[in-house]
PDB file of C-alpha atoms in Angstrom:
ATOM      1  CA  MET A  24      -3.540  -4.035  13.083  1.00 50.00           C
ATOM      2  CA  ALA A  25      -0.688  -5.405  11.454  1.00 52.00           C
ATOM      3  CA  SER A  26       2.811  -4.418  12.665  1.00 52.00           C
ATOM      4  CA  ILE A  27       5.700  -4.330  10.440  1.00 58.00           C
ATOM      5  CA  ALA A  28       8.926  -6.414  11.120  1.00 56.00           C
ATOM      6  CA  GLY A  29      11.603  -3.782  11.651  1.00 49.00           C
ATOM      7  CA  VAL A  30      10.073  -0.663  12.155  1.00 52.00           C
ATOM      8  CA  SER A  31      12.198   0.850  14.637  1.00 54.00           C
ATOM      9  CA  ALA A  32      15.966  -0.310  15.551  1.00 55.00           C
ATOM     10  CA  PRO A  33      16.149  -2.890  18.536  1.00 56.00           C
ATOM     11  CA  HIS A  34      18.140  -1.733  21.393  1.00 58.00           C
ATOM     12  CA  PRO A  35      21.537  -3.571  22.542  1.00 63.00           C
ATOM     13  CA  GLY A  36      21.136  -6.419  24.211  1.00 61.00           C
ATOM     14  CA  GLN A  37      16.954  -6.687  22.653  1.00 59.00           C
ATOM     15  CA  HIS A  38      16.137  -9.767  20.568  1.00 59.00           C
ATOM     16  CA  VAL A  39      14.888  -8.766  17.283  1.00 54.00           C
ATOM     17  CA  ARG A  40      11.170 -10.297  16.522  1.00 60.00           C
ATOM     18  CA  GLY A  41       9.770 -11.223  13.102  1.00 59.00           C
ATOM     19  CA  PRO A  42      11.060 -12.718  10.072  1.00 60.00           C
ATOM     20  CA  PRO A  43      14.634 -13.036   9.020  1.00 63.00           C
ATOM     21  CA  PRO A  44      15.936 -10.465   6.778  1.00 67.00           C
ATOM     22  CA  LEU A  45      16.044 -11.400   3.320  1.00 70.00           C
ATOM     23  CA  GLY A  46      19.156 -12.043   1.091  1.00 73.00           C
ATOM     24  CA  PRO A  47      20.214 -10.534  -2.274  1.00 73.00           C
ATOM     25  CA  PHE A  48      18.259 -11.595  -5.695  1.00 72.00           C
ATOM     26  CA  ASN A  49      19.635 -15.033  -6.638  1.00 74.00           C
ATOM     27  CA  PRO A  50      18.434 -17.027  -9.586  1.00 75.00           C
ATOM     28  CA  ASN A  51      19.261 -20.635  -8.202  1.00 82.00           C
ATOM     29  CA  LYS A  52      16.482 -19.648  -5.627  1.00 85.00           C
ATOM     30  CA  LEU A  53      12.962 -21.503  -5.932  1.00 86.00           C
ATOM     31  CA  HIS A  54       9.975 -19.371  -6.847  1.00 86.00           C
ATOM     32  CA  SER A  55       8.696 -19.967  -3.335  1.00 85.00           C
ATOM     33  CA  ASP A  56      11.730 -18.537  -1.787  1.00 85.00           C
ATOM     34  CA  PRO A  57      10.815 -14.575  -0.093  1.00 85.00           C
ATOM     35  CA  GLU A  58      13.969 -13.408  -2.451  1.00 85.00           C
ATOM     36  CA  ARG A  59      11.846 -14.221  -5.508  1.00 86.00           C
ATOM     37  CA  PHE A  60       8.726 -12.631  -4.580  1.00 90.00           C
ATOM     38  CA  ILE A  61       7.618  -9.599  -6.424  1.00 93.00           C
ATOM     39  CA  CYS A  62       7.824  -6.117  -4.599  1.00 94.00           C
ATOM     40  CA  ILE A  63       4.715  -3.751  -3.994  1.00 95.00           C
ATOM     41  CA  TYR A  64       5.241  -0.349  -2.203  1.00 94.00           C
ATOM     42  CA  PRO A  65       1.909   1.836  -1.450  1.00 93.00           C
ATOM     43  CA  ALA A  66       3.284   4.563  -3.774  1.00 93.00           C
ATOM     44  CA  TYR A  67       2.894   2.088  -6.675  1.00 94.00           C
ATOM     45  CA  LEU A  68      -0.913   2.270  -6.413  1.00 95.00           C
ATOM     46  CA  ASN A  69      -1.487   5.978  -5.292  1.00 94.00           C
ATOM     47  CA  SER A  70      -3.230   8.466  -7.453  1.00 95.00           C
ATOM     48  CA  LYS A  71      -1.774  11.476  -5.703  1.00 93.00           C
ATOM     49  CA  LYS A  72       1.587  10.750  -6.967  1.00 93.00           C
ATOM     50  CA  SER A  73       3.222  11.132 -10.620  1.00 94.00           C
ATOM     51  CA  VAL A  74       4.896   8.201 -12.482  1.00 94.00           C
ATOM     52  CA  SER A  75       8.436  10.106 -11.825  1.00 94.00           C
ATOM     53  CA  GLU A  76       7.525   9.450  -7.836  1.00 92.00           C
ATOM     54  CA  GLY A  77       6.674   6.178  -8.146  1.00 93.00           C
ATOM     55  CA  ARG A  78       3.074   5.543  -9.631  1.00 93.00           C
ATOM     56  CA  ARG A  79       2.928   2.148 -11.535  1.00 95.00           C
ATOM     57  CA  LEU A  80      -0.676   2.029 -12.380  1.00 95.00           C
ATOM     58  CA  PRO A  81      -2.865   4.754 -14.499  1.00 95.00           C
ATOM     59  CA  MET A  82      -4.618   7.404 -12.904  1.00 94.00           C
ATOM     60  CA  THR A  83      -8.088   6.078 -13.278  1.00 95.00           C
ATOM     61  CA  LYS A  84      -7.055   2.887 -11.919  1.00 95.00           C
ATOM     62  CA  ALA A  85      -4.911   4.102  -8.927  1.00 95.00           C
ATOM     63  CA  VAL A  86      -6.208   4.800  -5.660  1.00 95.00           C
ATOM     64  CA  GLU A  87      -6.049   7.932  -3.052  1.00 93.00           C
ATOM     65  CA  ASN A  88      -3.522   7.428  -0.284  1.00 92.00           C
ATOM     66  CA  PRO A  89      -3.372   3.765   0.166  1.00 93.00           C
ATOM     67  CA  ALA A  90      -2.026   2.764   3.538  1.00 92.00           C
ATOM     68  CA  TYR A  91       0.092  -0.686   4.097  1.00 92.00           C
ATOM     69  CA  GLN A  92      -3.032  -1.937   6.383  1.00 93.00           C
ATOM     70  CA  GLU A  93      -5.238  -1.505   3.800  1.00 93.00           C
ATOM     71  CA  ILE A  94      -2.987  -3.803   1.104  1.00 94.00           C
ATOM     72  CA  LYS A  95      -2.823  -6.303   4.019  1.00 94.00           C
ATOM     73  CA  MET A  96      -6.593  -6.742   4.300  1.00 94.00           C
ATOM     74  CA  VAL A  97      -7.158  -7.223   0.403  1.00 95.00           C
ATOM     75  CA  LEU A  98      -4.114  -9.572   0.007  1.00 95.00           C
ATOM     76  CA  ASP A  99      -5.706 -11.365   3.539  1.00 94.00           C
ATOM     77  CA  ASP A 100      -8.969 -11.809   1.482  1.00 94.00           C
ATOM     78  CA  ALA A 101      -7.794 -12.710  -1.766  1.00 94.00           C
ATOM     79  CA  GLY A 102      -6.197 -15.726   0.093  1.00 93.00           C
ATOM     80  CA  TYR A 103      -2.429 -14.969   0.460  1.00 93.00           C
ATOM     81  CA  GLU A 104      -1.047 -15.618   3.970  1.00 93.00           C
ATOM     82  CA  LEU A 105       1.085 -13.485   6.070  1.00 91.00           C
ATOM     83  CA  GLY A 106       4.513 -14.835   6.218  1.00 89.00           C
ATOM     84  CA  LYS A 107       3.958 -17.752   4.079  1.00 90.00           C
ATOM     85  CA  SER A 108       2.705 -15.992   0.269  1.00 92.00           C
ATOM     86  CA  TYR A 109       3.607 -12.887   1.141  1.00 92.00           C
ATOM     87  CA  VAL A 110       5.990 -10.991   3.564  1.00 92.00           C
ATOM     88  CA  LEU A 111       5.488  -7.339   5.043  1.00 92.00           C
ATOM     89  CA  GLU A 112       8.461  -5.275   5.713  1.00 91.00           C
ATOM     90  CA  GLY A 113       8.886  -1.730   7.441  1.00 90.00           C
ATOM     91  CA  LYS A 114      10.700  -0.527   4.556  1.00 90.00           C
ATOM     92  CA  PHE A 115       9.946   2.955   2.697  1.00 91.00           C
ATOM     93  CA  TYR A 116       9.834   3.536  -0.632  1.00 91.00           C
ATOM     94  CA  PRO A 117      13.369   5.199  -2.123  1.00 91.00           C
ATOM     95  CA  ARG A 118      11.456   8.093  -3.703  1.00 90.00           C
ATOM     96  CA  GLU A 119       9.229   8.587  -1.078  1.00 88.00           C
ATOM     97  CA  ARG A 120       9.976  12.120   0.709  1.00 87.00           C
ATOM     98  CA  SER A 121       7.748  11.604   3.324  1.00 84.00           C
ATOM     99  CA  LYS A 122       8.986   9.435   6.505  1.00 84.00           C
ATOM    100  CA  GLU A 123       5.678   9.493   8.211  1.00 84.00           C
ATOM    101  CA  PRO A 124       4.542   6.102   9.405  1.00 81.00           C
ATOM    102  CA  MET A 125       1.668   6.337   7.009  1.00 81.00           C
ATOM    103  CA  PHE A 126       4.108   5.719   3.794  1.00 82.00           C
ATOM    104  CA  ARG A 127       5.914   2.681   5.260  1.00 88.00           C
ATOM    105  CA  GLY A 128       5.515  -1.017   4.231  1.00 92.00           C
ATOM    106  CA  ARG A 129       6.601  -3.052   1.481  1.00 93.00           C
ATOM    107  CA  PHE A 130       5.111  -6.208   0.372  1.00 94.00           C
ATOM    108  CA  LYS A 131       6.864  -9.152  -1.072  1.00 94.00           C
ATOM    109  CA  VAL A 132       3.855 -11.380  -2.743  1.00 94.00           C
ATOM    110  CA  GLN A 133       4.521 -14.668  -4.227  1.00 93.00           C
ATOM    111  CA  LEU A 134       3.798 -15.022  -7.876  1.00 93.00           C
ATOM    112  CA  LYS A 135       4.757 -18.687  -8.668  1.00 92.00           C
ATOM    113  CA  GLN A 136       5.084 -21.805  -6.626  1.00 91.00           C
ATOM    114  CA  SER A 137       8.584 -23.461  -6.258  1.00 89.00           C
ATOM    115  CA  ASP A 138       8.082 -25.507  -9.598  1.00 90.00           C
ATOM    116  CA  GLY A 139       7.392 -22.086 -11.988  1.00 88.00           C
ATOM    117  CA  GLU A 140       3.719 -22.689 -11.930  1.00 92.00           C
ATOM    118  CA  LEU A 141       1.175 -19.672 -10.752  1.00 93.00           C
ATOM    119  CA  LEU A 142       0.473 -19.790  -7.310  1.00 93.00           C
ATOM    120  CA  LYS A 143      -2.963 -18.269  -8.074  1.00 93.00           C
ATOM    121  CA  GLU A 144      -4.341 -18.072 -11.668  1.00 93.00           C
ATOM    122  CA  GLU A 145      -6.183 -15.169 -11.253  1.00 94.00           C
ATOM    123  CA  PHE A 146      -3.331 -13.026 -10.945  1.00 94.00           C
ATOM    124  CA  PRO A 147      -0.599 -14.183 -13.514  1.00 95.00           C
ATOM    125  CA  SER A 148       1.505 -10.970 -13.083  1.00 94.00           C
ATOM    126  CA  ARG A 149       2.373  -8.399 -10.829  1.00 93.00           C
ATOM    127  CA  ASP A 150       0.187  -5.871 -12.406  1.00 95.00           C
ATOM    128  CA  SER A 151      -2.464  -8.133 -12.299  1.00 95.00           C
ATOM    129  CA  ILE A 152      -1.980  -8.115  -8.580  1.00 96.00           C
ATOM    130  CA  MET A 153      -1.468  -4.282  -8.578  1.00 95.00           C
ATOM    131  CA  VAL A 154      -4.663  -3.758 -10.452  1.00 96.00           C
ATOM    132  CA  TYR A 155      -6.632  -5.916  -8.171  1.00 96.00           C
ATOM    133  CA  LEU A 156      -5.534  -4.146  -4.873  1.00 96.00           C
ATOM    134  CA  ALA A 157      -6.515  -0.681  -6.483  1.00 95.00           C
ATOM    135  CA  GLU A 158      -9.910  -2.278  -7.437  1.00 95.00           C
ATOM    136  CA  LYS A 159     -10.627  -3.509  -3.920  1.00 95.00           C
ATOM    137  CA  ILE A 160      -9.322  -0.755  -1.610  1.00 94.00           C
ATOM    138  CA  PRO A 161     -11.690   1.808  -2.115  1.00 94.00           C
ATOM    139  CA  LEU A 162     -14.193  -1.129  -1.529  1.00 93.00           C
ATOM    140  CA  LEU A 163     -12.720  -1.883   1.908  1.00 90.00           C
ATOM    141  CA  LYS A 164     -15.529  -0.886   4.648  1.00 87.00           C
ATOM    142  CA  HIS A 165     -13.904   2.350   6.310  1.00 86.00           C
ATOM    143  CA  ARG A 166     -13.480   3.932   3.177  1.00 85.00           C
ATOM    144  CA  VAL A 167     -17.210   3.156   1.772  1.00 85.00           C
ATOM    145  CA  ASN A 168     -18.527   4.283   5.446  1.00 83.00           C
ATOM    146  CA  PRO A 169     -16.124   6.596   6.905  1.00 79.00           C
ATOM    147  CA  PRO A 170     -16.043   6.571  10.979  1.00 77.00           C
ATOM    148  CA  LYS A 171     -18.116   9.913  12.048  1.00 77.00           C
ATOM    149  CA  GLY A 172     -15.217  12.816  12.955  1.00 70.00           C
ATOM    150  CA  ALA A 173     -12.771  11.589  10.335  1.00 59.00           C
ATOM    151  CA  ALA A 174     -11.310  13.489   7.674  1.00 57.00           C
ATOM    152  CA  GLY A 175     -14.050  13.354   5.073  1.00 50.00           C
ATOM    153  CA  GLY A 176     -16.865  12.082   6.805  1.00 45.00           C
ATOM    154  CA  GLU A 177     -18.770  15.729   7.185  1.00 45.00           C
ATOM    155  CA  GLN A 178     -19.650  17.773   3.994  1.00 47.00           C
ATOM    156  CA  PRO A 179     -17.869  21.316   5.048  1.00 46.00           C
ATOM    157  CA  GLN A 180     -20.328  24.245   5.425  1.00 49.00           C
ATOM    158  CA  THR A 181     -20.049  26.570   2.729  1.00 50.00           C
ATOM    159  CA  GLN A 182     -19.403  30.501   4.176  1.00 52.00           C
ATOM    160  CA  GLY A 183     -21.469  33.063   2.395  1.00 51.00           C
ATOM    161  CA  ASN A 184     -23.190  36.164   3.681  1.00 52.00           C
ATOM    162  CA  GLN A 185     -24.597  34.448   6.758  1.00 55.00           C
ATOM    163  CA  GLY A 186     -25.903  36.236   9.761  1.00 56.00           C
ATOM    164  CA  GLY A 187     -27.354  39.045   7.957  1.00 58.00           C
ATOM    165  CA  GLN A 188     -24.155  41.060   7.103  1.00 63.00           C
ATOM    166  CA  LYS A 189     -24.269  42.818   3.818  1.00 66.00           C
ATOM    167  CA  LYS A 190     -21.300  43.315   1.482  1.00 66.00           C
ATOM    168  CA  LYS A 191     -20.335  46.799   1.217  1.00 68.00           C
ATOM    169  CA  LYS A 192     -19.169  48.623  -1.636  1.00 71.00           C
ATOM    170  CA  GLY A 193     -16.253  50.482  -1.891  1.00 70.00           C
ATOM    171  CA  LYS A 194     -16.225  54.056  -3.892  1.00 72.00           C
ATOM    172  CA  LYS A 195     -14.552  53.914  -7.176  1.00 63.00           C
TER     173      LYS A 195
END
């Protein structure tokens, strides 16, 4: 599992580990600088969210509750490298109401090289990366074959008239 930089505030006297904090956007910076990377939050891909809650993909392409670990796995498989071509930060999406760790994570992904050429030809835009993530997350091993005992792993039993009990009719 990946740890998110900046998940909790350090105690006084402790050194902060992780990447240095990013500065504000500056058009003079190169495309290879993390300040020029594009941002992707899990809420952008979440089919449970409305457009006003932050979903940026159509419902037909969105994924149900993507986690930052799943996005990280797909980016790694696509050839992106943590710390070089993408950065994982412990930030919440501003419109996210729940502050649970599951909803945490902001990815800053490199789209272009320092000379302005595309880093990967198959990803010319932020939308192409988000569509790719939404296509690949449902194909991940733990989504295709959920572990036993996990939510959705077993079919719930329907409760009917089991045990020989009969329905009683009341007087009208």
